[in-house]
PDB file of C-alpha atoms in Angstrom:
ATOM      1  CA  MET A   1      72.741 216.803 132.240  1.00 48.00           C
ATOM      2  CA  ALA A   2      70.287 213.961 132.686  1.00 49.00           C
ATOM      3  CA  ARG A   3      71.357 211.157 135.029  1.00 52.00           C
ATOM      4  CA  ARG A   4      69.286 208.007 134.793  1.00 52.00           C
ATOM      5  CA  LYS A   5      69.674 204.407 135.898  1.00 52.00           C
ATOM      6  CA  ALA A   6      70.224 202.298 132.808  1.00 53.00           C
ATOM      7  CA  SER A   7      68.472 199.014 132.062  1.00 51.00           C
ATOM      8  CA  LEU A   8      68.907 196.609 129.148  1.00 47.00           C
ATOM      9  CA  GLN A   9      65.887 196.531 126.890  1.00 48.00           C
ATOM     10  CA  GLU A  10      66.391 192.851 126.125  1.00 46.00           C
ATOM     11  CA  LYS A  11      68.477 190.054 127.570  1.00 46.00           C
ATOM     12  CA  PRO A  12      71.968 190.196 126.035  1.00 47.00           C
ATOM     13  CA  THR A  13      73.369 187.258 124.115  1.00 46.00           C
ATOM     14  CA  GLN A  14      76.633 187.570 126.019  1.00 46.00           C
ATOM     15  CA  THR A  15      77.957 189.135 129.216  1.00 54.00           C
ATOM     16  CA  LEU A  16      79.698 192.443 128.601  1.00 56.00           C
ATOM     17  CA  THR A  17      82.631 192.884 130.972  1.00 59.00           C
ATOM     18  CA  VAL A  18      83.755 196.487 131.334  1.00 59.00           C
ATOM     19  CA  LYS A  19      86.720 197.199 133.604  1.00 58.00           C
ATOM     20  CA  ALA A  20      86.483 200.992 133.429  1.00 65.00           C
ATOM     21  CA  LYS A  21      84.197 202.856 135.858  1.00 79.00           C
ATOM     22  CA  ALA A  22      83.028 205.202 133.101  1.00 83.00           C
ATOM     23  CA  VAL A  23      82.588 204.743 129.358  1.00 83.00           C
ATOM     24  CA  THR A  24      82.059 207.780 127.121  1.00 89.00           C
ATOM     25  CA  PHE A  25      80.135 207.614 123.827  1.00 89.00           C
ATOM     26  CA  LYS A  26      80.613 210.577 121.505  1.00 88.00           C
ATOM     27  CA  GLN A  27      78.082 211.656 118.885  1.00 86.00           C
ATOM     28  CA  LYS A  28      78.978 208.990 116.298  1.00 87.00           C
ATOM     29  CA  ALA A  29      78.783 206.224 118.908  1.00 90.00           C
ATOM     30  CA  PHE A  30      75.167 206.659 120.048  1.00 90.00           C
ATOM     31  CA  ARG A  31      71.707 207.354 118.684  1.00 90.00           C
ATOM     32  CA  ILE A  32      68.691 208.671 120.601  1.00 88.00           C
ATOM     33  CA  LEU A  33      65.636 206.539 119.806  1.00 89.00           C
ATOM     34  CA  PRO A  34      61.916 207.199 120.389  1.00 87.00           C
ATOM     35  CA  ASP A  35      60.240 206.228 123.681  1.00 85.00           C
ATOM     36  CA  ASN A  36      63.168 207.209 125.943  1.00 85.00           C
ATOM     37  CA  ARG A  37      65.676 204.773 124.473  1.00 88.00           C
ATOM     38  CA  VAL A  38      69.284 205.164 123.398  1.00 89.00           C
ATOM     39  CA  MET A  39      71.382 202.870 121.202  1.00 90.00           C
ATOM     40  CA  LEU A  40      75.083 202.608 122.050  1.00 89.00           C
ATOM     41  CA  ARG A  41      77.598 201.322 119.513  1.00 88.00           C
ATOM     42  CA  LEU A  42      80.261 199.112 121.070  1.00 80.00           C
ATOM     43  CA  PRO A  43      83.917 198.748 120.008  1.00 76.00           C
ATOM     44  CA  ARG A  44      84.988 195.952 117.657  1.00 76.00           C
ATOM     45  CA  THR A  45      86.399 193.990 120.593  1.00 72.00           C
ATOM     46  CA  TYR A  46      82.826 192.914 121.441  1.00 68.00           C
ATOM     47  CA  SER A  47      80.986 190.398 119.291  1.00 71.00           C
ATOM     48  CA  ARG A  48      77.802 192.265 120.126  1.00 74.00           C
ATOM     49  CA  ARG A  49      78.122 195.639 118.389  1.00 80.00           C
ATOM     50  CA  GLU A  50      75.074 197.464 119.812  1.00 85.00           C
ATOM     51  CA  ILE A  51      73.018 197.660 122.987  1.00 84.00           C
ATOM     52  CA  ILE A  52      69.763 199.533 123.550  1.00 88.00           C
ATOM     53  CA  LEU A  53      69.073 201.089 126.952  1.00 87.00           C
ATOM     54  CA  GLU A  54      65.907 202.590 128.357  1.00 87.00           C
ATOM     55  CA  TYR A  55      65.867 205.652 130.605  1.00 85.00           C
ATOM     56  CA  ARG A  56      63.253 207.592 132.542  1.00 83.00           C
ATOM     57  CA  LEU A  57      62.615 211.327 132.431  1.00 78.00           C
ATOM     58  CA  SER A  58      60.297 213.217 134.742  1.00 74.00           C
ATOM     59  CA  PRO A  59      57.476 215.104 132.955  1.00 71.00           C
ATOM     60  CA  LYS A  60      59.228 218.474 133.502  1.00 69.00           C
ATOM     61  CA  ASP A  61      62.503 217.276 131.929  1.00 72.00           C
ATOM     62  CA  PHE A  62      63.271 217.240 128.237  1.00 72.00           C
ATOM     63  CA  LEU A  63      66.291 216.564 126.059  1.00 73.00           C
ATOM     64  CA  GLY A  64      67.875 219.314 123.999  1.00 80.00           C
ATOM     65  CA  GLU A  65      70.692 218.736 121.522  1.00 84.00           C
ATOM     66  CA  VAL A  66      72.478 215.644 122.896  1.00 87.00           C
ATOM     67  CA  LYS A  67      76.261 216.104 122.826  1.00 88.00           C
ATOM     68  CA  GLN A  68      77.538 213.062 124.691  1.00 90.00           C
ATOM     69  CA  VAL A  69      76.426 209.904 126.502  1.00 91.00           C
ATOM     70  CA  LYS A  70      78.263 208.257 129.394  1.00 90.00           C
ATOM     71  CA  LEU A  71      77.849 204.999 131.274  1.00 86.00           C
ATOM     72  CA  VAL A  72      79.085 205.520 134.841  1.00 87.00           C
ATOM     73  CA  PHE A  73      79.460 202.814 137.495  1.00 85.00           C
ATOM     74  CA  SER A  74      78.542 203.646 141.105  1.00 79.00           C
ATOM     75  CA  SER A  75      80.573 201.721 143.680  1.00 74.00           C
ATOM     76  CA  GLN A  76      78.035 202.709 146.373  1.00 68.00           C
ATOM     77  CA  THR A  77      75.038 201.055 144.685  1.00 72.00           C
ATOM     78  CA  SER A  78      76.876 198.678 142.285  1.00 76.00           C
ATOM     79  CA  ASP A  79      74.674 200.026 139.481  1.00 82.00           C
ATOM     80  CA  TRP A  80      75.443 201.571 136.119  1.00 83.00           C
ATOM     81  CA  TYR A  81      73.988 205.021 135.407  1.00 87.00           C
ATOM     82  CA  LEU A  82      73.322 206.673 132.090  1.00 87.00           C
ATOM     83  CA  HIS A  83      74.529 210.291 131.851  1.00 89.00           C
ATOM     84  CA  ILE A  84      73.107 212.233 128.917  1.00 88.00           C
ATOM     85  CA  VAL A  85      74.878 215.540 128.277  1.00 87.00           C
ATOM     86  CA  HIS A  86      72.696 217.865 126.238  1.00 86.00           C
ATOM     87  CA  ARG A  87      72.493 221.531 125.295  1.00 85.00           C
ATOM     88  CA  VAL A  88      69.370 223.454 126.238  1.00 83.00           C
ATOM     89  CA  SER A  89      68.456 226.767 124.603  1.00 84.00           C
ATOM     90  CA  VAL A  90      67.833 229.536 127.119  1.00 87.00           C
ATOM     91  CA  LYS A  91      65.281 232.303 126.723  1.00 90.00           C
ATOM     92  CA  TYR A  92      65.893 235.056 129.260  1.00 93.00           C
ATOM     93  CA  ARG A  93      63.010 236.890 130.916  1.00 94.00           C
ATOM     94  CA  GLU A  94      61.857 240.400 130.205  1.00 94.00           C
ATOM     95  CA  PRO A  95      63.272 242.967 132.700  1.00 93.00           C
ATOM     96  CA  GLY A  96      61.685 242.473 136.105  1.00 94.00           C
ATOM     97  CA  ASN A  97      62.777 242.668 139.740  1.00 96.00           C
ATOM     98  CA  ILE A  98      66.432 242.479 140.808  1.00 97.00           C
ATOM     99  CA  MET A  99      67.831 240.198 143.528  1.00 97.00           C
ATOM    100  CA  ALA A 100      71.193 240.858 145.205  1.00 97.00           C
ATOM    101  CA  LEU A 101      73.067 238.243 147.252  1.00 97.00           C
ATOM    102  CA  ASP A 102      75.816 238.593 149.830  1.00 94.00           C
ATOM    103  CA  LEU A 103      77.536 235.223 150.370  1.00 94.00           C
ATOM    104  CA  GLY A 104      79.205 234.446 153.684  1.00 91.00           C
ATOM    105  CA  ILE A 105      80.066 231.764 156.217  1.00 90.00           C
ATOM    106  CA  VAL A 106      77.927 232.428 159.305  1.00 90.00           C
ATOM    107  CA  ASN A 107      75.090 233.388 156.948  1.00 93.00           C
ATOM    108  CA  ILE A 108      75.689 231.527 153.712  1.00 95.00           C
ATOM    109  CA  ALA A 109      73.351 233.848 151.788  1.00 95.00           C
ATOM    110  CA  ALA A 110      71.739 237.194 152.555  1.00 95.00           C
ATOM    111  CA  GLY A 111      69.345 238.373 149.862  1.00 95.00           C
ATOM    112  CA  ILE A 112      67.343 241.465 149.025  1.00 95.00           C
ATOM    113  CA  LEU A 113      64.955 242.236 146.160  1.00 96.00           C
ATOM    114  CA  SER A 114      64.473 245.605 144.506  1.00 94.00           C
ATOM    115  CA  THR A 115      60.945 245.470 145.962  1.00 93.00           C
ATOM    116  CA  GLY A 116      62.398 245.536 149.496  1.00 92.00           C
ATOM    117  CA  GLN A 117      61.839 241.855 150.392  1.00 94.00           C
ATOM    118  CA  THR A 118      64.731 240.349 152.365  1.00 94.00           C
ATOM    119  CA  PHE A 119      65.793 236.852 153.410  1.00 96.00           C
ATOM    120  CA  LEU A 120      68.642 235.229 155.287  1.00 95.00           C
ATOM    121  CA  VAL A 121      70.023 231.673 155.047  1.00 96.00           C
ATOM    122  CA  PRO A 122      72.260 230.768 158.032  1.00 94.00           C
ATOM    123  CA  GLY A 123      75.267 228.599 157.194  1.00 93.00           C
ATOM    124  CA  GLY A 124      75.103 226.601 160.430  1.00 92.00           C
ATOM    125  CA  ALA A 125      73.912 223.388 158.760  1.00 92.00           C
ATOM    126  CA  LEU A 126      76.920 223.285 156.424  1.00 92.00           C
ATOM    127  CA  LEU A 127      79.345 224.284 159.191  1.00 92.00           C
ATOM    128  CA  ALA A 128      77.983 221.497 161.412  1.00 91.00           C
ATOM    129  CA  LEU A 129      78.270 219.003 158.550  1.00 91.00           C
ATOM    130  CA  ASP A 130      81.922 219.902 157.917  1.00 91.00           C
ATOM    131  CA  ARG A 131      82.720 219.880 161.635  1.00 92.00           C
ATOM    132  CA  TYR A 132      81.205 216.406 162.125  1.00 91.00           C
ATOM    133  CA  PHE A 133      83.036 214.770 159.224  1.00 92.00           C
ATOM    134  CA  HIS A 134      86.357 216.456 160.062  1.00 91.00           C
ATOM    135  CA  LYS A 135      86.054 214.995 163.554  1.00 93.00           C
ATOM    136  CA  GLU A 136      85.066 211.484 162.407  1.00 92.00           C
ATOM    137  CA  ILE A 137      87.744 211.305 159.693  1.00 92.00           C
ATOM    138  CA  ALA A 138      90.389 212.413 162.220  1.00 92.00           C
ATOM    139  CA  LYS A 139      89.551 209.317 164.310  1.00 91.00           C
ATOM    140  CA  CYS A 140      90.544 206.992 161.456  1.00 91.00           C
ATOM    141  CA  ARG A 141      93.973 205.389 161.736  1.00 84.00           C
ATOM    142  CA  SER A 142      94.697 205.880 158.065  1.00 87.00           C
ATOM    143  CA  SER A 143      93.348 208.206 155.402  1.00 83.00           C
ATOM    144  CA  SER A 144      93.245 205.218 153.031  1.00 84.00           C
ATOM    145  CA  SER A 145      91.216 202.992 155.370  1.00 89.00           C
ATOM    146  CA  ARG A 146      87.794 201.788 154.274  1.00 88.00           C
ATOM    147  CA  ARG A 147      86.072 203.821 157.004  1.00 90.00           C
ATOM    148  CA  SER A 148      87.928 206.993 156.000  1.00 91.00           C
ATOM    149  CA  ARG A 149      87.049 206.522 152.327  1.00 89.00           C
ATOM    150  CA  ASN A 150      83.388 205.852 153.163  1.00 89.00           C
ATOM    151  CA  LEU A 151      83.227 208.951 155.378  1.00 91.00           C
ATOM    152  CA  ASN A 152      84.765 211.127 152.662  1.00 90.00           C
ATOM    153  CA  ARG A 153      82.265 209.836 150.093  1.00 86.00           C
ATOM    154  CA  LYS A 154      79.336 210.433 152.436  1.00 88.00           C
ATOM    155  CA  TRP A 155      80.615 213.909 153.324  1.00 90.00           C
ATOM    156  CA  SER A 156      80.988 214.830 149.650  1.00 88.00           C
ATOM    157  CA  ARG A 157      77.494 213.501 148.894  1.00 86.00           C
ATOM    158  CA  GLN A 158      75.797 215.414 151.713  1.00 90.00           C
ATOM    159  CA  ARG A 159      77.714 218.637 150.977  1.00 91.00           C
ATOM    160  CA  LYS A 160      76.765 218.430 147.306  1.00 91.00           C
ATOM    161  CA  HIS A 161      73.109 217.849 148.189  1.00 92.00           C
ATOM    162  CA  TYR A 162      73.107 220.866 150.527  1.00 94.00           C
ATOM    163  CA  LEU A 163      74.563 223.167 147.853  1.00 95.00           C
ATOM    164  CA  HIS A 164      72.076 221.931 145.245  1.00 94.00           C
ATOM    165  CA  ALA A 165      69.197 222.453 147.701  1.00 94.00           C
ATOM    166  CA  LEU A 166      70.453 225.951 148.572  1.00 96.00           C
ATOM    167  CA  THR A 167      70.854 227.158 144.985  1.00 97.00           C
ATOM    168  CA  ARG A 168      67.567 225.547 143.915  1.00 96.00           C
ATOM    169  CA  TRP A 169      65.737 227.295 146.769  1.00 96.00           C
ATOM    170  CA  ILE A 170      67.251 230.692 145.864  1.00 97.00           C
ATOM    171  CA  VAL A 171      66.383 230.305 142.170  1.00 97.00           C
ATOM    172  CA  ASP A 172      62.829 229.160 142.959  1.00 96.00           C
ATOM    173  CA  TYR A 173      62.404 232.159 145.281  1.00 97.00           C
ATOM    174  CA  ALA A 174      63.670 234.463 142.532  1.00 97.00           C
ATOM    175  CA  ALA A 175      61.416 232.936 139.872  1.00 96.00           C
ATOM    176  CA  GLY A 176      58.406 233.199 142.186  1.00 96.00           C
ATOM    177  CA  ASN A 177      59.035 236.925 142.695  1.00 96.00           C
ATOM    178  CA  ASN A 178      59.464 237.897 139.022  1.00 97.00           C
ATOM    179  CA  VAL A 179      63.240 238.351 139.296  1.00 97.00           C
ATOM    180  CA  SER A 180      65.067 238.709 135.975  1.00 97.00           C
ATOM    181  CA  VAL A 181      68.599 239.335 137.311  1.00 98.00           C
ATOM    182  CA  ILE A 182      70.473 237.926 140.333  1.00 98.00           C
ATOM    183  CA  VAL A 183      73.469 240.049 141.367  1.00 97.00           C
ATOM    184  CA  VAL A 184      76.376 238.482 143.277  1.00 96.00           C
ATOM    185  CA  GLU A 185      79.664 239.864 144.533  1.00 92.00           C
ATOM    186  CA  GLU A 186      82.743 239.539 142.361  1.00 89.00           C
ATOM    187  CA  LEU A 187      84.880 236.763 143.860  1.00 75.00           C
ATOM    188  CA  LYS A 188      88.252 237.778 142.401  1.00 70.00           C
ATOM    189  CA  GLY A 189      90.777 237.849 145.256  1.00 54.00           C
ATOM    190  CA  ILE A 190      88.179 237.033 147.928  1.00 52.00           C
ATOM    191  CA  ARG A 191      90.509 234.519 149.603  1.00 48.00           C
ATOM    192  CA  SER A 192      93.856 236.258 149.052  1.00 52.00           C
ATOM    193  CA  ASP A 193      92.670 239.623 150.398  1.00 53.00           C
ATOM    194  CA  ALA A 194      91.238 238.322 153.679  1.00 53.00           C
ATOM    195  CA  ASN A 195      92.978 237.541 156.964  1.00 50.00           C
ATOM    196  CA  TRP A 196      90.627 236.114 159.575  1.00 48.00           C
ATOM    197  CA  GLY A 197      93.211 234.270 161.664  1.00 54.00           C
ATOM    198  CA  ASP A 198      94.229 230.621 161.314  1.00 51.00           C
ATOM    199  CA  ARG A 199      90.818 229.036 161.948  1.00 58.00           C
ATOM    200  CA  GLY A 200      88.911 231.723 160.059  1.00 52.00           C
ATOM    201  CA  ASN A 201      91.204 231.479 157.031  1.00 48.00           C
ATOM    202  CA  GLN A 202      90.831 227.681 157.027  1.00 51.00           C
ATOM    203  CA  LYS A 203      87.029 228.020 156.882  1.00 57.00           C
ATOM    204  CA  LEU A 204      87.253 230.736 154.223  1.00 54.00           C
ATOM    205  CA  HIS A 205      89.498 228.674 151.926  1.00 55.00           C
ATOM    206  CA  ALA A 206      87.239 225.614 152.289  1.00 65.00           C
ATOM    207  CA  TRP A 207      84.007 227.566 151.724  1.00 80.00           C
ATOM    208  CA  PRO A 208      82.406 226.744 148.339  1.00 87.00           C
ATOM    209  CA  TYR A 209      81.774 230.282 146.993  1.00 91.00           C
ATOM    210  CA  ARG A 210      82.577 229.518 143.359  1.00 91.00           C
ATOM    211  CA  LYS A 211      80.661 226.248 143.417  1.00 93.00           C
ATOM    212  CA  ILE A 212      77.576 228.060 144.763  1.00 95.00           C
ATOM    213  CA  ILE A 213      77.749 230.703 142.025  1.00 95.00           C
ATOM    214  CA  ARG A 214      78.350 228.071 139.325  1.00 95.00           C
ATOM    215  CA  MET A 215      75.292 226.070 140.456  1.00 96.00           C
ATOM    216  CA  LEU A 216      73.258 229.250 140.824  1.00 97.00           C
ATOM    217  CA  THR A 217      74.174 230.410 137.316  1.00 96.00           C
ATOM    218  CA  TYR A 218      73.049 227.304 135.425  1.00 92.00           C
ATOM    219  CA  LYS A 219      69.927 226.761 137.553  1.00 96.00           C
ATOM    220  CA  ALA A 220      68.923 230.403 137.083  1.00 97.00           C
ATOM    221  CA  ALA A 221      69.564 230.232 133.319  1.00 95.00           C
ATOM    222  CA  LEU A 222      67.114 227.321 133.038  1.00 91.00           C
ATOM    223  CA  LYS A 223      64.494 229.644 134.593  1.00 94.00           C
ATOM    224  CA  GLY A 224      65.432 232.503 132.244  1.00 96.00           C
ATOM    225  CA  ILE A 225      67.246 234.488 134.952  1.00 97.00           C
ATOM    226  CA  ARG A 226      70.659 236.074 134.446  1.00 97.00           C
ATOM    227  CA  VAL A 227      73.401 235.994 137.105  1.00 97.00           C
ATOM    228  CA  VAL A 228      75.830 238.945 137.024  1.00 96.00           C
ATOM    229  CA  ASP A 229      78.555 240.125 139.385  1.00 95.00           C
ATOM    230  CA  VAL A 230      79.681 243.519 140.677  1.00 95.00           C
ATOM    231  CA  SER A 231      82.622 244.654 142.789  1.00 91.00           C
ATOM    232  CA  GLU A 232      82.131 244.059 146.508  1.00 88.00           C
ATOM    233  CA  LYS A 233      84.466 246.926 147.493  1.00 89.00           C
ATOM    234  CA  ASP A 234      83.131 248.770 150.577  1.00 88.00           C
ATOM    235  CA  THR A 235      79.720 247.064 150.362  1.00 89.00           C
ATOM    236  CA  SER A 236      80.039 245.819 153.949  1.00 86.00           C
ATOM    237  CA  ILE A 237      80.946 249.220 155.446  1.00 86.00           C
ATOM    238  CA  THR A 238      78.710 251.672 153.531  1.00 88.00           C
ATOM    239  CA  CYS A 239      75.725 252.989 155.489  1.00 88.00           C
ATOM    240  CA  PRO A 240      72.462 252.274 153.617  1.00 86.00           C
ATOM    241  CA  ILE A 241      70.962 255.567 154.834  1.00 83.00           C
ATOM    242  CA  CYS A 242      73.646 258.269 154.484  1.00 87.00           C
ATOM    243  CA  ARG A 243      75.790 256.285 151.966  1.00 86.00           C
ATOM    244  CA  ARG A 244      78.997 257.098 153.877  1.00 85.00           C
ATOM    245  CA  ARG A 245      81.785 254.585 154.499  1.00 84.00           C
ATOM    246  CA  ALA A 246      81.727 253.718 158.193  1.00 78.00           C
ATOM    247  CA  LYS A 247      84.200 251.014 159.277  1.00 77.00           C
ATOM    248  CA  SER A 248      83.268 251.537 162.925  1.00 75.00           C
ATOM    249  CA  ALA A 249      79.587 250.847 162.196  1.00 77.00           C
ATOM    250  CA  ARG A 250      80.081 247.077 162.590  1.00 74.00           C
ATOM    251  CA  VAL A 251      79.804 247.167 166.367  1.00 72.00           C
ATOM    252  CA  MET A 252      79.908 243.372 166.702  1.00 72.00           C
ATOM    253  CA  ARG A 253      79.772 240.389 164.381  1.00 70.00           C
ATOM    254  CA  GLY A 254      76.461 240.402 162.552  1.00 81.00           C
ATOM    255  CA  LEU A 255      75.354 243.936 163.490  1.00 86.00           C
ATOM    256  CA  PHE A 256      75.718 247.270 161.667  1.00 86.00           C
ATOM    257  CA  ARG A 257      74.838 250.446 163.590  1.00 86.00           C
ATOM    258  CA  HIS A 258      74.830 253.895 162.004  1.00 84.00           C
ATOM    259  CA  CYS A 259      72.547 256.931 161.626  1.00 84.00           C
ATOM    260  CA  GLY A 260      70.653 255.819 164.729  1.00 81.00           C
ATOM    261  CA  CYS A 261      69.616 252.501 163.125  1.00 85.00           C
ATOM    262  CA  LEU A 262      70.646 248.897 163.759  1.00 85.00           C
ATOM    263  CA  PHE A 263      70.781 246.532 160.767  1.00 88.00           C
ATOM    264  CA  ASN A 264      71.861 242.979 160.037  1.00 88.00           C
ATOM    265  CA  ALA A 265      75.419 243.403 158.712  1.00 89.00           C
ATOM    266  CA  ASP A 266      75.088 240.807 155.932  1.00 91.00           C
ATOM    267  CA  MET A 267      71.861 242.414 154.756  1.00 92.00           C
ATOM    268  CA  VAL A 268      73.711 245.742 154.513  1.00 91.00           C
ATOM    269  CA  GLY A 269      76.211 244.020 152.198  1.00 92.00           C
ATOM    270  CA  ALA A 270      73.405 242.657 150.001  1.00 94.00           C
ATOM    271  CA  TYR A 271      71.687 246.074 149.929  1.00 93.00           C
ATOM    272  CA  ASN A 272      74.877 247.813 148.782  1.00 93.00           C
ATOM    273  CA  ILE A 273      75.499 245.170 146.111  1.00 95.00           C
ATOM    274  CA  LEU A 274      71.994 245.913 144.810  1.00 95.00           C
ATOM    275  CA  GLN A 275      72.646 249.686 144.834  1.00 94.00           C
ATOM    276  CA  ARG A 276      75.922 249.239 142.961  1.00 94.00           C
ATOM    277  CA  TYR A 277      74.235 247.171 140.249  1.00 95.00           C
ATOM    278  CA  LEU A 278      71.381 249.678 139.871  1.00 94.00           C
ATOM    279  CA  GLN A 279      73.872 252.547 139.621  1.00 92.00           C
ATOM    280  CA  GLU A 280      75.987 250.753 136.983  1.00 93.00           C
ATOM    281  CA  ALA A 281      72.835 249.827 135.034  1.00 91.00           C
ATOM    282  CA  GLY A 282      71.616 253.439 135.092  1.00 91.00           C
ATOM    283  CA  GLN A 283      68.508 252.572 137.123  1.00 90.00           C
ATOM    284  CA  PRO A 284      67.100 254.547 140.077  1.00 87.00           C
ATOM    285  CA  ALA A 285      68.350 253.520 143.522  1.00 84.00           C
ATOM    286  CA  SER A 286      66.177 251.458 145.848  1.00 80.00           C
ATOM    287  CA  GLY A 287      65.547 253.321 149.093  1.00 76.00           C
ATOM    288  CA  VAL A 288      63.720 250.523 150.952  1.00 78.00           C
ATOM    289  CA  VAL A 289      65.782 249.670 154.070  1.00 83.00           C
ATOM    290  CA  GLY A 290      63.131 248.443 156.512  1.00 80.00           C
ATOM    291  CA  GLY A 291      63.796 244.763 155.828  1.00 82.00           C
ATOM    292  CA  LEU A 292      67.514 245.059 156.634  1.00 87.00           C
ATOM    293  CA  ALA A 293      66.824 244.871 160.367  1.00 83.00           C
ATOM    294  CA  ARG A 294      64.656 241.738 160.410  1.00 85.00           C
ATOM    295  CA  PRO A 295      64.958 239.575 157.291  1.00 91.00           C
ATOM    296  CA  ALA A 296      62.989 236.339 156.907  1.00 91.00           C
ATOM    297  CA  VAL A 297      65.242 233.515 158.181  1.00 93.00           C
ATOM    298  CA  ASN A 298      65.280 230.188 156.324  1.00 92.00           C
ATOM    299  CA  LEU A 299      66.826 227.105 157.955  1.00 91.00           C
ATOM    300  CA  PHE A 300      67.949 223.864 156.333  1.00 91.00           C
ATOM    301  CA  VAL A 301      66.197 220.800 157.778  1.00 86.00           C
ATOM    302  CA  TRP A 302      67.542 217.299 157.123  1.00 82.00           C
ATOM    303  CA  ARG A 303      64.959 214.693 156.212  1.00 75.00           C
ATOM    304  CA  LYS A 304      64.861 210.912 156.639  1.00 62.00           C
ATOM    305  CA  THR A 305      67.886 208.887 155.529  1.00 55.00           C
ATOM    306  CA  THR A 306      67.329 206.666 152.490  1.00 53.00           C
ATOM    307  CA  PRO A 307      68.538 203.014 152.380  1.00 49.00           C
ATOM    308  CA  GLN A 308      71.590 204.098 150.335  1.00 51.00           C
ATOM    309  CA  GLY A 309      72.563 206.529 153.113  1.00 51.00           C
ATOM    310  CA  ARG A 310      71.790 209.640 151.088  1.00 52.00           C
ATOM    311  CA  GLU A 311      70.444 212.168 153.554  1.00 66.00           C
ATOM    312  CA  GLN A 312      68.208 214.793 152.016  1.00 78.00           C
ATOM    313  CA  GLY A 313      66.806 218.044 153.260  1.00 84.00           C
ATOM    314  CA  THR A 314      65.026 221.254 152.391  1.00 84.00           C
ATOM    315  CA  PHE A 315      64.769 224.888 153.510  1.00 86.00           C
ATOM    316  CA  ARG A 316      61.981 226.156 155.725  1.00 86.00           C
ATOM    317  CA  GLN A 317      61.219 229.665 156.894  1.00 84.00           C
ATOM    318  CA  THR A 318      61.254 230.093 160.663  1.00 80.00           C
ATOM    319  CA  ALA A 319      58.215 231.508 162.405  1.00 59.00           C
TER     320      ALA A 319
END
C-alpha cells in the first residue's frame, strides 16, 4: 500500500468540506493518470465532480494493479493523505539458504541460517517502550483525557515503527544472505498453553507475535522469500547435539546446558525449528552448532525525534 501526502494539482473553484476522516474510492470512482496523478470522482452532492491529486513515489516503488484509493485525514498533522491499495505480483526465489526464527519476549528474535550464521535481537527496547507508556498513562486522571489520548497515539506510533524496523531488518538480512525460506514457529495455542505467572502472562498476551509474522510475511514476499511455519513442540528442550529431550537442560533463563556444552536457550529453539523444517522437507540436517553459544547481537537504537514527534530508530550490531 502506498501512502502519500496529497496535494491539489490546481486551485479548486470551491471549498470541499468533508466531515469524515476517511473517504474510500472504489475502482469506478478513480483513475490513475500519467506523471503520478490520480483523478477522483466526487459524489453528486458536490458541484465539482472531479479532483486531480499528485503523489510522490520513491524510485524503488512502483504501482501494481490498483484496487482502491483512500483519502485519510491525520489529526496529528492536520493533513490529508492518499492511500493507494494495489496488488503486486510476487516471483519467489530459486531454492537457497534457510532461515529459522524463534520469537520471544526477552529476545524478540533469535535466528539461524542453514549456513550456520546466527543472530539475536533483544526485546529490551520494546519492553522499555511499553513500560514507559504504561507508567505515564497510569498517571492520567482519566483514560479519555487529552494527555491520555496523546500518549496512546504516540505509544501506538512508536510500537508500530519498532515492529516495521524489526521485520524490515530481518528480511534485509535474509535477502543479503541468499535466503529463500524463513521458518517460524506455529503460533496456534501459544498464549493458551503457557502459564508464566500473572506478570509473565500479561506480557505474553500483549506481545505482538502475530503482527510480527504478518509484517514479516508480506515484506519477505516482496523480496521473493517465503515464510512458512512448523510446530514448536519440544524445540526449546531438545539438545542440538544428541537430539534428546532434556527439560532439565535449561539451567537458568537464557542458558541451555547439555552434553558438556552451554548454548543460548533461544538459539537452541531456532536451531530445532530449522531441523524440523529440514526433516519435513526431506533435506539433510544442519549439524553446525558453533554459533549457538555466541550469536551476533543486534540492538535497536532510537534516532532523533522529528518535529511531528515521530521517533525513529534502526538496528545495529554490537561489537
